[in-house]
mmCIF file of C-alpha atoms in Angstrom:
data_model
loop_
_atom_site.group_PDB
_atom_site.id
_atom_site.type_symbol
_atom_site.label_atom_id
_atom_site.label_comp_id
_atom_site.label_asym_id
_atom_site.label_seq_id
_atom_site.Cartn_x
_atom_site.Cartn_y
_atom_site.Cartn_z
ATOM 1 C CA VAL H 1 0.000 0.000 0.000
ATOM 2 C CA MET H 2 1.543 3.303 -1.082
ATOM 3 C CA THR H 3 0.370 6.866 -1.489
ATOM 4 C CA LEU H 4 0.913 8.565 -4.819
ATOM 5 C CA GLU H 5 3.091 11.102 -2.993
ATOM 6 C CA GLU H 6 5.448 8.295 -1.922
ATOM 7 C CA ILE H 7 5.847 7.337 -5.581
ATOM 8 C CA GLY H 8 7.121 10.835 -6.257
ATOM 9 C CA TYR H 9 4.137 12.999 -7.185
ATOM 10 C CA THR H 10 3.215 16.136 -5.291
ATOM 11 C CA ASN H 11 -0.537 15.702 -5.756
ATOM 12 C CA GLU H 12 -3.047 13.210 -7.062
ATOM 13 C CA PHE H 13 -4.061 15.392 -10.009
ATOM 14 C CA GLU H 14 -0.517 15.414 -11.342
ATOM 15 C CA ALA H 15 -0.258 11.637 -11.053
ATOM 16 C CA TYR H 16 -3.568 11.117 -12.818
ATOM 17 C CA ARG H 17 -2.776 13.528 -15.636
ATOM 18 C CA LYS H 18 0.531 11.777 -16.298
ATOM 19 C CA GLU H 19 -1.311 8.446 -16.745
ATOM 20 C CA LEU H 20 0.680 6.711 -14.031
ATOM 21 C CA GLN H 21 0.944 2.978 -14.711
ATOM 22 C CA LEU H 22 0.111 1.733 -11.234
ATOM 23 C CA GLU H 23 0.527 -1.937 -12.114
ATOM 24 C CA GLY H 24 4.203 -1.301 -12.748
ATOM 25 C CA PHE H 25 4.687 -0.433 -9.099
ATOM 26 C CA GLY H 26 2.936 -3.568 -7.871
ATOM 27 C CA ILE H 27 0.428 -1.533 -5.914
ATOM 28 C CA GLY H 28 -2.559 -3.388 -4.489
ATOM 29 C CA ARG H 29 -4.439 -0.324 -3.239
ATOM 30 C CA VAL H 30 -4.338 3.313 -4.274
ATOM 31 C CA ILE H 31 -4.680 5.759 -1.417
ATOM 32 C CA LEU H 32 -5.747 9.292 -2.270
ATOM 33 C CA GLU H 33 -4.839 11.263 0.819
ATOM 34 C CA HIS H 34 -7.724 13.599 1.637
ATOM 35 C CA ARG H 35 -6.016 16.844 2.650
ATOM 36 C CA ASP H 36 -6.991 20.384 1.741
ATOM 37 C CA ARG H 37 -3.396 21.042 0.654
ATOM 38 C CA TYR H 38 -3.929 18.520 -2.161
ATOM 39 C CA THR H 39 -6.805 20.555 -3.576
ATOM 40 C CA VAL H 40 -5.567 22.022 -6.854
ATOM 41 C CA LYS H 41 -6.584 25.690 -6.649
ATOM 42 C CA THR H 42 -5.350 26.750 -10.071
ATOM 43 C CA ALA H 43 -6.886 25.692 -13.374
ATOM 44 C CA PRO H 44 -7.611 22.907 -14.086
ATOM 45 C CA ARG H 45 -9.035 22.646 -10.555
ATOM 46 C CA SER H 46 -9.459 19.299 -8.854
ATOM 47 C CA LYS H 47 -9.865 17.667 -5.433
ATOM 48 C CA PRO H 48 -8.893 14.206 -4.118
ATOM 49 C CA ALA H 49 -12.522 13.023 -4.136
ATOM 50 C CA ASN H 50 -12.908 14.121 -7.784
ATOM 51 C CA ILE H 51 -9.749 12.254 -8.777
ATOM 52 C CA LYS H 52 -11.045 9.115 -7.068
ATOM 53 C CA GLU H 53 -14.186 9.274 -9.212
ATOM 54 C CA GLN H 54 -12.141 9.860 -12.367
ATOM 55 C CA ILE H 55 -9.788 6.923 -11.763
ATOM 56 C CA VAL H 56 -12.673 4.550 -11.000
ATOM 57 C CA LYS H 57 -14.550 5.686 -14.110
ATOM 58 C CA GLU H 58 -11.737 5.938 -16.655
ATOM 59 C CA ARG H 59 -9.014 3.578 -15.405
ATOM 60 C CA GLY H 60 -11.155 0.808 -13.939
ATOM 61 C CA TYR H 61 -9.425 0.635 -10.545
ATOM 62 C CA GLN H 62 -11.844 -0.306 -7.810
ATOM 63 C CA ASN H 63 -9.671 -0.712 -4.680
ATOM 64 C CA ILE H 64 -9.317 3.009 -4.077
ATOM 65 C CA ARG H 65 -10.101 4.851 -0.882
ATOM 66 C CA LEU H 66 -9.631 8.291 0.612
ATOM 67 C CA CYS H 67 -6.941 8.191 3.279
ATOM 68 C CA SER H 68 -8.007 9.589 6.673
ATOM 69 C CA GLU H 69 -11.679 8.975 5.959
ATOM 70 C CA GLN H 70 -12.125 9.056 9.723
ATOM 71 C CA THR H 71 -11.824 12.846 9.585
ATOM 72 C CA ALA H 72 -12.428 13.617 5.906
ATOM 73 C CA GLU H 73 -14.648 16.534 4.945
ATOM 74 C CA PHE H 74 -18.343 15.991 5.709
ATOM 75 C CA GLU H 75 -19.136 16.063 1.979
ATOM 76 C CA TYR H 76 -17.137 12.826 1.508
ATOM 77 C CA ARG H 77 -16.540 11.087 4.836
ATOM 78 C CA PRO H 78 -18.236 8.100 6.446
ATOM 79 C CA VAL H 79 -18.779 9.213 10.057
ATOM 80 C CA LYS H 80 -16.711 6.687 11.962
ATOM 81 C CA CYS H 81 -14.186 6.863 14.797
ATOM 82 C CA GLN H 82 -12.278 3.864 16.154
ATOM 83 C CA LYS H 83 -10.079 5.369 18.871
ATOM 84 C CA SER H 84 -10.941 7.502 21.867
ATOM 85 C CA TYR H 85 -8.674 9.705 23.939
ATOM 86 C CA ARG H 86 -8.804 10.857 27.516
ATOM 87 C CA ILE H 87 -8.942 14.642 27.283
ATOM 88 C CA VAL H 88 -7.704 16.697 30.204
ATOM 89 C CA VAL H 89 -8.223 20.487 30.160
ATOM 90 C CA LEU H 90 -5.415 22.619 31.591
ATOM 91 C CA ARG H 91 -3.960 20.080 34.062
ATOM 92 C CA LYS H 92 -0.326 19.928 35.162
ATOM 93 C CA ASN H 93 1.564 16.933 33.812
ATOM 94 C CA LEU H 94 4.923 15.428 34.719
ATOM 95 C CA THR H 95 5.618 13.710 31.402
ATOM 96 C CA VAL H 96 9.150 15.018 31.001
ATOM 97 C CA GLU H 97 10.126 14.010 34.524
ATOM 98 C CA LYS H 98 9.087 10.426 33.734
ATOM 99 C CA GLY H 99 11.505 10.284 30.802
ATOM 100 C CA GLU H 100 8.765 10.464 28.172
ATOM 101 C CA GLN H 101 8.100 12.945 25.375
ATOM 102 C CA ALA H 102 5.528 15.721 25.041
ATOM 103 C CA LEU H 103 4.225 17.425 21.906
ATOM 104 C CA ILE H 104 3.034 21.036 22.191
ATOM 105 C CA PHE H 105 0.961 21.959 19.151
ATOM 106 C CA LEU H 106 0.392 25.538 17.996
ATOM 107 C CA ASN H 107 -0.632 26.052 14.390
ATOM 108 C CA ARG H 108 1.021 29.452 14.091
ATOM 109 C CA ARG H 109 4.683 29.962 13.304
ATOM 110 C CA GLY H 110 6.770 33.000 14.163
ATOM 111 C CA TYR H 111 7.176 34.741 17.520
ATOM 112 C CA ALA H 112 3.897 36.702 17.572
ATOM 113 C CA PRO H 113 1.118 37.118 14.963
ATOM 114 C CA VAL H 114 1.266 40.912 15.301
ATOM 115 C CA ILE H 115 3.505 43.583 16.783
ATOM 116 C CA LEU H 116 1.827 46.726 18.115
ATOM 117 C CA CYS H 117 2.534 49.954 19.990
ATOM 118 C CA HIS H 118 1.032 50.130 23.478
ATOM 119 C CA GLU H 119 1.123 53.929 23.371
ATOM 120 C CA CYS H 120 -0.756 54.807 20.164
ATOM 121 C CA GLY H 121 -2.108 51.460 18.931
ATOM 122 C CA TRP H 122 -0.030 51.266 15.730
ATOM 123 C CA HIS H 123 0.399 47.754 14.418
ATOM 124 C CA ALA H 124 2.400 46.370 11.517
ATOM 125 C CA ASP H 125 0.158 45.438 8.617
ATOM 126 C CA CYS H 126 1.035 44.187 5.156
ATOM 127 C CA LYS H 127 0.883 46.809 2.397
ATOM 128 C CA ARG H 128 -0.230 44.203 -0.158
ATOM 129 C CA CYS H 129 -2.676 42.095 1.907
ATOM 130 C CA ASP H 130 -5.453 42.633 4.424
ATOM 131 C CA ALA H 131 -3.331 40.940 7.066
ATOM 132 C CA ASN H 132 -0.918 41.686 9.876
ATOM 133 C CA MET H 133 2.800 41.139 9.545
ATOM 134 C CA THR H 134 4.020 38.280 11.741
ATOM 135 C CA TRP H 135 6.943 39.037 14.033
ATOM 136 C CA HIS H 136 9.861 36.616 13.561
ATOM 137 C CA MET H 137 12.236 37.457 16.399
ATOM 138 C CA ALA H 138 15.113 35.146 15.410
ATOM 139 C CA SER H 139 15.464 36.675 11.938
ATOM 140 C CA ARG H 140 14.596 40.193 13.217
ATOM 141 C CA ARG H 141 11.969 40.800 10.594
ATOM 142 C CA LEU H 142 8.247 41.148 10.033
ATOM 143 C CA LEU H 143 6.855 38.725 7.477
ATOM 144 C CA CYS H 144 3.497 38.416 5.735
ATOM 145 C CA HIS H 145 2.569 34.729 5.628
ATOM 146 C CA HIS H 146 0.294 35.308 2.628
ATOM 147 C CA CYS H 147 2.504 37.133 0.105
ATOM 148 C CA GLU H 148 5.949 36.721 1.769
ATOM 149 C CA SER H 149 6.508 40.492 1.979
ATOM 150 C CA ALA H 150 9.141 41.271 4.617
ATOM 151 C CA MET H 151 10.513 44.284 6.468
ATOM 152 C CA PRO H 152 12.907 44.866 9.402
ATOM 153 C CA VAL H 153 11.395 45.086 12.879
ATOM 154 C CA PRO H 154 11.276 48.792 13.863
ATOM 155 C CA VAL H 155 13.057 49.781 17.063
ATOM 156 C CA MET H 156 10.585 52.558 17.889
ATOM 157 C CA CYS H 157 6.952 53.016 16.899
ATOM 158 C CA PRO H 158 6.852 54.408 13.319
ATOM 159 C CA ASP H 159 3.824 56.570 14.208
ATOM 160 C CA CYS H 160 4.485 58.082 17.637
ATOM 161 C CA GLY H 161 8.160 57.259 18.192
ATOM 162 C CA ALA H 162 7.499 55.555 21.540
ATOM 163 C CA ASP H 163 9.621 52.690 22.804
ATOM 164 C CA ALA H 164 6.498 50.612 23.401
ATOM 165 C CA LEU H 165 6.445 47.909 20.715
ATOM 166 C CA GLN H 166 5.293 44.508 21.936
ATOM 167 C CA GLY H 167 4.088 41.300 20.397
ATOM 168 C CA ALA H 168 0.431 40.289 20.727
ATOM 169 C CA GLY H 169 -0.421 36.604 20.727
ATOM 170 C CA GLU H 170 2.010 33.745 20.452
ATOM 171 C CA GLY H 171 3.683 31.614 17.822
ATOM 172 C CA THR H 172 5.895 28.520 17.883
ATOM 173 C CA GLU H 173 9.036 30.643 18.235
ATOM 174 C CA GLN H 174 7.741 32.309 21.416
ATOM 175 C CA LEU H 175 6.480 28.981 22.744
ATOM 176 C CA GLU H 176 9.936 27.476 22.209
ATOM 177 C CA GLN H 177 11.530 30.363 24.112
ATOM 178 C CA MET H 178 9.159 30.031 27.061
ATOM 179 C CA LEU H 179 9.527 26.248 27.317
ATOM 180 C CA SER H 180 13.330 26.484 27.098
ATOM 181 C CA LYS H 181 13.314 28.673 30.195
ATOM 182 C CA THR H 182 10.875 26.408 32.044
ATOM 183 C CA PHE H 183 12.683 23.152 31.136
ATOM 184 C CA PRO H 184 16.331 24.225 30.631
ATOM 185 C CA GLU H 185 17.665 20.657 30.962
ATOM 186 C CA THR H 186 15.247 19.096 28.473
ATOM 187 C CA PRO H 187 16.023 18.980 24.727
ATOM 188 C CA LEU H 188 13.486 20.989 22.723
ATOM 189 C CA LEU H 189 12.815 20.378 19.036
ATOM 190 C CA ARG H 190 10.775 22.814 16.949
ATOM 191 C CA PHE H 191 9.012 21.647 13.798
ATOM 192 C CA ASP H 192 7.764 24.424 11.509
ATOM 193 C CA ARG H 193 8.602 25.898 8.109
ATOM 194 C CA ASP H 194 11.229 28.175 9.628
ATOM 195 C CA THR H 195 13.257 25.328 11.179
ATOM 196 C CA VAL H 196 12.985 22.592 8.541
ATOM 197 C CA ARG H 197 13.697 24.576 5.372
ATOM 198 C CA LYS H 198 17.080 22.928 4.956
ATOM 199 C CA LYS H 199 16.985 19.603 3.085
ATOM 200 C CA GLY H 200 17.027 16.639 5.443
ATOM 201 C CA GLU H 201 16.397 18.722 8.577
ATOM 202 C CA PHE H 202 12.913 17.301 9.171
ATOM 203 C CA GLU H 203 14.233 13.740 8.888
ATOM 204 C CA ARG H 204 17.104 14.534 11.278
ATOM 205 C CA LEU H 205 14.739 15.935 13.904
ATOM 206 C CA SER H 206 12.343 13.019 13.465
ATOM 207 C CA GLU H 207 15.103 10.477 14.015
ATOM 208 C CA GLN H 208 16.136 12.292 17.181
ATOM 209 C CA VAL H 209 12.573 11.979 18.483
ATOM 210 C CA LYS H 210 12.364 8.293 17.537
ATOM 211 C CA SER H 211 15.556 7.586 19.474
ATOM 212 C CA GLY H 212 13.377 7.738 22.593
ATOM 213 C CA GLU H 213 15.257 10.431 24.465
ATOM 214 C CA SER H 214 13.047 12.548 26.725
ATOM 215 C CA CYS H 215 12.303 15.792 24.881
ATOM 216 C CA LEU H 216 9.721 18.428 24.066
ATOM 217 C CA LEU H 217 8.349 18.813 20.543
ATOM 218 C CA VAL H 218 6.920 22.165 19.504
ATOM 219 C CA GLY H 219 5.292 22.303 16.108
ATOM 220 C CA THR H 220 2.622 23.301 13.654
ATOM 221 C CA GLN H 221 0.355 21.236 11.431
ATOM 222 C CA MET H 222 3.275 19.311 9.957
ATOM 223 C CA LEU H 223 3.275 17.276 13.193
ATOM 224 C CA ALA H 224 -0.466 16.619 13.163
ATOM 225 C CA LYS H 225 -0.548 13.298 11.301
ATOM 226 C CA GLY H 226 1.493 10.599 9.665
ATOM 227 C CA HIS H 227 4.206 10.326 12.332
ATOM 228 C CA HIS H 228 4.818 7.495 14.784
ATOM 229 C CA PHE H 229 6.675 8.716 17.855
ATOM 230 C CA PRO H 230 6.342 5.859 20.404
ATOM 231 C CA LYS H 231 7.546 7.839 23.432
ATOM 232 C CA VAL H 232 5.123 10.768 22.972
ATOM 233 C CA THR H 233 2.589 10.362 25.782
ATOM 234 C CA LEU H 234 1.340 13.929 26.153
ATOM 235 C CA VAL H 235 -0.090 16.274 23.534
ATOM 236 C CA VAL H 236 -0.885 19.883 24.422
ATOM 237 C CA ILE H 237 -3.027 21.844 21.957
ATOM 238 C CA VAL H 238 -2.440 25.560 22.496
ATOM 239 C CA ASN H 239 -4.984 28.258 21.610
ATOM 240 C CA LEU H 240 -7.650 26.349 19.737
ATOM 241 C CA ASP H 241 -10.164 29.192 20.184
ATOM 242 C CA GLN H 242 -9.503 30.811 16.804
ATOM 243 C CA ALA H 243 -11.701 28.160 15.127
ATOM 244 C CA LEU H 244 -14.656 28.452 17.503
ATOM 245 C CA TYR H 245 -16.036 31.731 16.162
ATOM 246 C CA SER H 246 -14.758 31.827 12.595
ATOM 247 C CA ALA H 247 -16.891 33.170 9.738
ATOM 248 C CA ASP H 248 -16.039 30.037 7.719
ATOM 249 C CA PHE H 249 -18.783 27.452 8.220
ATOM 250 C CA ARG H 250 -16.186 24.666 7.909
ATOM 251 C CA ALA H 251 -13.986 26.016 10.742
ATOM 252 C CA LEU H 252 -15.474 23.820 13.478
ATOM 253 C CA GLU H 253 -15.288 20.761 11.249
ATOM 254 C CA ARG H 254 -11.602 21.390 10.566
ATOM 255 C CA MET H 255 -10.945 22.060 14.236
ATOM 256 C CA GLY H 256 -12.407 18.673 15.155
ATOM 257 C CA GLN H 257 -10.385 16.934 12.450
ATOM 258 C CA LEU H 258 -7.172 18.620 13.552
ATOM 259 C CA MET H 259 -7.774 17.901 17.244
ATOM 260 C CA LEU H 260 -8.322 14.209 16.515
ATOM 261 C CA GLN H 261 -5.238 14.028 14.299
ATOM 262 C CA VAL H 262 -2.987 15.813 16.790
ATOM 263 C CA ALA H 263 -4.370 13.744 19.666
ATOM 264 C CA GLY H 264 -3.424 10.656 17.679
ATOM 265 C CA ARG H 265 0.267 11.409 18.247
ATOM 266 C CA ALA H 266 -0.067 10.521 21.962
ATOM 267 C CA GLY H 267 -0.045 6.972 23.310
ATOM 268 C CA ARG H 268 0.641 5.206 20.020
ATOM 269 C CA ASP H 269 2.757 2.467 21.616
ATOM 270 C CA GLN H 270 2.594 0.705 24.997
ATOM 271 C CA LEU H 271 2.381 3.890 27.076
ATOM 272 C CA ALA H 272 -0.931 5.607 27.782
ATOM 273 C CA GLY H 273 -1.602 8.912 26.034
ATOM 274 C CA GLU H 274 -3.061 12.141 27.347
ATOM 275 C CA VAL H 275 -4.226 15.356 25.668
ATOM 276 C CA ILE H 276 -4.465 18.825 27.225
ATOM 277 C CA LEU H 277 -6.466 21.600 25.592
ATOM 278 C CA GLN H 278 -5.997 25.314 26.172
ATOM 279 C CA THR H 279 -9.205 27.277 25.663
ATOM 280 C CA HIS H 280 -11.047 30.288 27.023
ATOM 281 C CA TYR H 281 -14.358 28.592 26.198
ATOM 282 C CA PRO H 282 -14.450 25.163 27.883
ATOM 283 C CA GLN H 283 -18.272 25.305 27.843
ATOM 284 C CA HIS H 284 -18.537 25.768 24.076
ATOM 285 C CA GLN H 285 -21.161 23.314 22.857
ATOM 286 C CA ALA H 286 -19.029 21.918 20.032
ATOM 287 C CA LEU H 287 -16.125 21.215 22.403
ATOM 288 C CA LEU H 288 -18.395 19.623 24.988
ATOM 289 C CA THR H 289 -19.909 17.334 22.377
ATOM 290 C CA LEU H 290 -16.534 16.350 20.929
ATOM 291 C CA LEU H 291 -14.981 15.606 24.322
ATOM 292 C CA SER H 292 -17.930 13.902 25.977
ATOM 293 C CA SER H 293 -19.543 12.026 23.079
ATOM 294 C CA GLY H 294 -16.775 11.601 20.496
ATOM 295 C CA TYR H 295 -16.254 12.611 16.890
ATOM 296 C CA GLU H 296 -19.332 10.825 15.541
ATOM 297 C CA ALA H 297 -21.672 12.887 17.740
ATOM 298 C CA PHE H 298 -19.654 16.031 16.988
ATOM 299 C CA ALA H 299 -19.967 15.428 13.237
ATOM 300 C CA ALA H 300 -23.680 14.653 13.519
ATOM 301 C CA GLU H 301 -24.332 17.868 15.448
ATOM 302 C CA ILE H 302 -22.542 20.025 12.901
ATOM 303 C CA CYS H 303 -24.264 18.225 10.024
ATOM 304 C CA LYS H 304 -27.622 18.976 11.642
ATOM 305 C CA GLU H 305 -26.732 22.689 11.711
ATOM 306 C CA ARG H 306 -25.611 22.496 8.076
ATOM 307 C CA GLN H 307 -28.905 20.896 7.080
ATOM 308 C CA THR H 308 -30.900 23.621 8.819
ATOM 309 C CA ALA H 309 -28.879 26.299 7.015
ATOM 310 C CA CYS H 310 -28.958 24.412 3.656
ATOM 311 C CA LEU H 311 -25.155 24.313 3.538
ATOM 312 C CA PRO H 312 -23.005 21.529 2.021
ATOM 313 C CA PRO H 313 -23.328 18.579 2.035
ATOM 314 C CA PHE H 314 -27.080 19.361 1.915
ATOM 315 C CA SER H 315 -26.623 21.724 -1.015
ATOM 316 C CA TYR H 316 -24.063 22.200 -3.771
ATOM 317 C CA GLN H 317 -21.994 25.322 -4.269
ATOM 318 C CA ALA H 318 -19.740 26.981 -6.792
ATOM 319 C CA LEU H 319 -17.822 30.251 -6.598
ATOM 320 C CA LEU H 320 -17.039 32.593 -9.437
ATOM 321 C CA ARG H 321 -13.722 33.930 -8.187
ATOM 322 C CA SER H 322 -12.446 37.196 -9.622
ATOM 323 C CA ASP H 323 -9.413 39.317 -8.772
ATOM 324 C CA ALA H 324 -7.603 42.305 -10.233
ATOM 325 C CA HIS H 325 -5.454 45.227 -9.130
ATOM 326 C CA ARG H 326 -8.455 47.580 -9.345
ATOM 327 C CA LYS H 327 -11.585 46.890 -7.311
ATOM 328 C CA GLU H 328 -13.707 48.675 -9.940
ATOM 329 C CA ASP H 329 -12.738 46.112 -12.586
ATOM 330 C CA VAL H 330 -13.636 43.205 -10.304
ATOM 331 C CA ARG H 331 -17.016 44.657 -9.323
ATOM 332 C CA ALA H 332 -17.896 45.492 -12.925
ATOM 333 C CA PHE H 333 -17.119 41.963 -14.130
ATOM 334 C CA LEU H 334 -19.083 40.291 -11.334
ATOM 335 C CA ASN H 335 -22.100 42.570 -11.792
ATOM 336 C CA GLN H 336 -22.196 41.775 -15.508
ATOM 337 C CA SER H 337 -21.706 38.085 -14.738
ATOM 338 C CA LYS H 338 -24.641 38.073 -12.354
ATOM 339 C CA GLN H 339 -26.897 39.698 -14.952
ATOM 340 C CA CYS H 340 -26.234 36.956 -17.488
ATOM 341 C CA PHE H 341 -26.695 34.049 -15.041
ATOM 342 C CA PRO H 342 -29.187 31.625 -16.642
ATOM 343 C CA VAL H 343 -32.597 31.015 -15.084
ATOM 344 C CA GLY H 344 -32.985 27.684 -13.285
ATOM 345 C CA GLU H 345 -33.087 25.964 -9.914
ATOM 346 C CA ALA H 346 -29.684 27.283 -8.787
ATOM 347 C CA ARG H 347 -29.566 30.630 -6.933
ATOM 348 C CA ILE H 348 -26.846 33.241 -7.203
ATOM 349 C CA TYR H 349 -25.669 35.538 -4.388
ATOM 350 C CA GLY H 350 -23.273 38.467 -4.269
ATOM 351 C CA PRO H 351 -21.004 39.934 -5.287
ATOM 352 C CA PHE H 352 -19.174 39.939 -1.952
ATOM 353 C CA PRO H 353 -15.527 40.341 -0.924
ATOM 354 C CA ALA H 354 -13.304 37.425 0.020
ATOM 355 C CA MET H 355 -12.607 36.971 3.721
ATOM 356 C CA MET H 356 -9.216 38.466 2.929
ATOM 357 C CA GLU H 357 -10.275 40.997 0.322
ATOM 358 C CA ARG H 358 -6.789 42.127 -0.710
ATOM 359 C CA ARG H 359 -4.006 39.585 -1.175
ATOM 360 C CA SER H 360 -0.675 40.050 -2.959
ATOM 361 C CA GLY H 361 -1.828 43.440 -4.172
ATOM 362 C CA ARG H 362 -4.958 42.098 -5.860
ATOM 363 C CA THR H 363 -8.589 42.710 -4.820
ATOM 364 C CA ARG H 364 -10.684 39.529 -4.600
ATOM 365 C CA TRP H 365 -14.480 39.304 -4.835
ATOM 366 C CA TYR H 366 -16.844 36.391 -5.478
ATOM 367 C CA LEU H 367 -20.260 35.353 -6.694
ATOM 368 C CA LEU H 368 -21.758 32.325 -4.923
ATOM 369 C CA VAL H 369 -23.985 29.853 -6.787
ATOM 370 C CA GLN H 370 -25.952 27.323 -4.746
ATOM 371 C CA ALA H 371 -28.304 24.546 -5.827
ATOM 372 C CA ASP H 372 -30.214 21.686 -4.230
ATOM 373 C CA THR H 373 -28.914 19.141 -6.753
ATOM 374 C CA ARG H 374 -25.548 18.754 -8.415
ATOM 375 C CA SER H 375 -27.091 18.200 -11.846
ATOM 376 C CA SER H 376 -28.935 21.527 -11.813
ATOM 377 C CA LEU H 377 -25.784 23.298 -10.583
ATOM 378 C CA HIS H 378 -23.631 21.947 -13.416
ATOM 379 C CA GLN H 379 -26.282 22.482 -16.061
ATOM 380 C CA GLN H 380 -26.531 26.195 -15.277
ATOM 381 C CA LEU H 381 -22.769 26.555 -14.830
ATOM 382 C CA ASP H 382 -22.119 25.084 -18.285
ATOM 383 C CA ASP H 383 -24.469 27.614 -19.906
ATOM 384 C CA TRP H 384 -23.068 30.442 -17.791
ATOM 385 C CA VAL H 385 -19.346 29.893 -18.396
ATOM 386 C CA SER H 386 -19.720 30.152 -22.155
ATOM 387 C CA GLN H 387 -21.314 33.591 -21.690
ATOM 388 C CA LEU H 388 -18.636 34.730 -19.224
ATOM 389 C CA HIS H 389 -15.922 34.263 -21.838
ATOM 390 C CA ARG H 390 -17.698 36.749 -24.105
ATOM 391 C CA LEU H 391 -17.968 39.553 -21.531
ATOM 392 C CA PRO H 392 -15.696 42.538 -22.370
ATOM 393 C CA SER H 393 -14.997 43.053 -18.653
ATOM 394 C CA ALA H 394 -13.580 39.517 -18.382
ATOM 395 C CA ARG H 395 -10.392 40.677 -20.115
ATOM 396 C CA LYS H 396 -9.568 43.048 -17.245
ATOM 397 C CA VAL H 397 -9.702 40.491 -14.442
ATOM 398 C CA ARG H 398 -8.467 37.037 -13.550
ATOM 399 C CA TRP H 399 -11.421 34.711 -12.976
ATOM 400 C CA ALA H 400 -12.261 31.067 -12.434
ATOM 401 C CA VAL H 401 -15.257 28.942 -11.458
ATOM 402 C CA ASP H 402 -14.551 26.804 -8.376
ATOM 403 C CA VAL H 403 -17.009 23.938 -7.793
ATOM 404 C CA ASP H 404 -17.243 22.727 -4.176
ATOM 405 C CA PRO H 405 -15.110 25.615 -2.872
ATOM 406 C CA GLN H 406 -13.101 24.921 0.272
ATOM 407 C CA ASP H 407 -12.233 28.495 1.177
ATOM 408 C CA TYR H 408 -13.917 31.847 0.799
#
């Protein structure tokens, strides 16, 4: 059993397009790993579930499954959970003193997500994106994690000149610094994009963990799944609150998936595992359901809310994405596009700005199309796209139709 990535392809779409001869590898089962990072977001767009359908239909392979179906998106997953974990909220643990390993998970790299002045309120924001610049203390720079723009960290406030600049929030770099002071005798290994850029560095750190030496692991999502560290008995999930009140209707779903995946790093061998959550909202209904009744009940509760709101998987969506340097060009194209939308069962909403309206110097707005059946959605989209190509305003923007959008 191998994943297509192990064969040498970066995503399933690439492997399929290159007509990979799977028999030549002696593979008995094809695993399409169901991760959002494998969603191809540039034309031609595709998703792991779509590729599965294509391979079954056109290549004849039947023994194909989506990897991590236990926590796959609700549109595709069978709701099933085989393993439970004892969850402990904010309780002191002596894992390191027992010679075991602990993993502290924070899905935010850098030292602090924003640097601000406590005198006048100035904060460093990206000039090309609607986002704050992340403070990276080790490299002494501010970095935008969306467009990679960078600038030196100012010594004084650029607005008022006060010596009052401080970081707000925490990242893996700050967490590493704090833990190093608390456990000065314990080796600490940090896994994030800043520490594993060098070729072979991730493998070197992983082998050090697998040696069994007592240590602390600090990391981002790259530690969430796919690793077997037998001596890790404690997982601490730091600051999970950012998903609880997100505007994205899939945020809670992804939070539950990530919590289950990260929790799966603890107690994978003979030793018992334990998970500690840090939250300001221990009484949040979604958390209570997940911790007391398990992932199946959590998924069922969210699906019930989705059904009430007529959201996927109980409806089918497509986005007309449009971006340009000038907002006027984007709005003009989307307004014209909405006027020529064909009459049918599908409804069209918008235009509305993306959650991050400006990214890499381009303004992004969308039109949302929603239908009760997939057939009616595609029928109207087919008629619509041919008309979009003929719009004069289409030449001034970059646009694409995204079926089953995963981000907004």
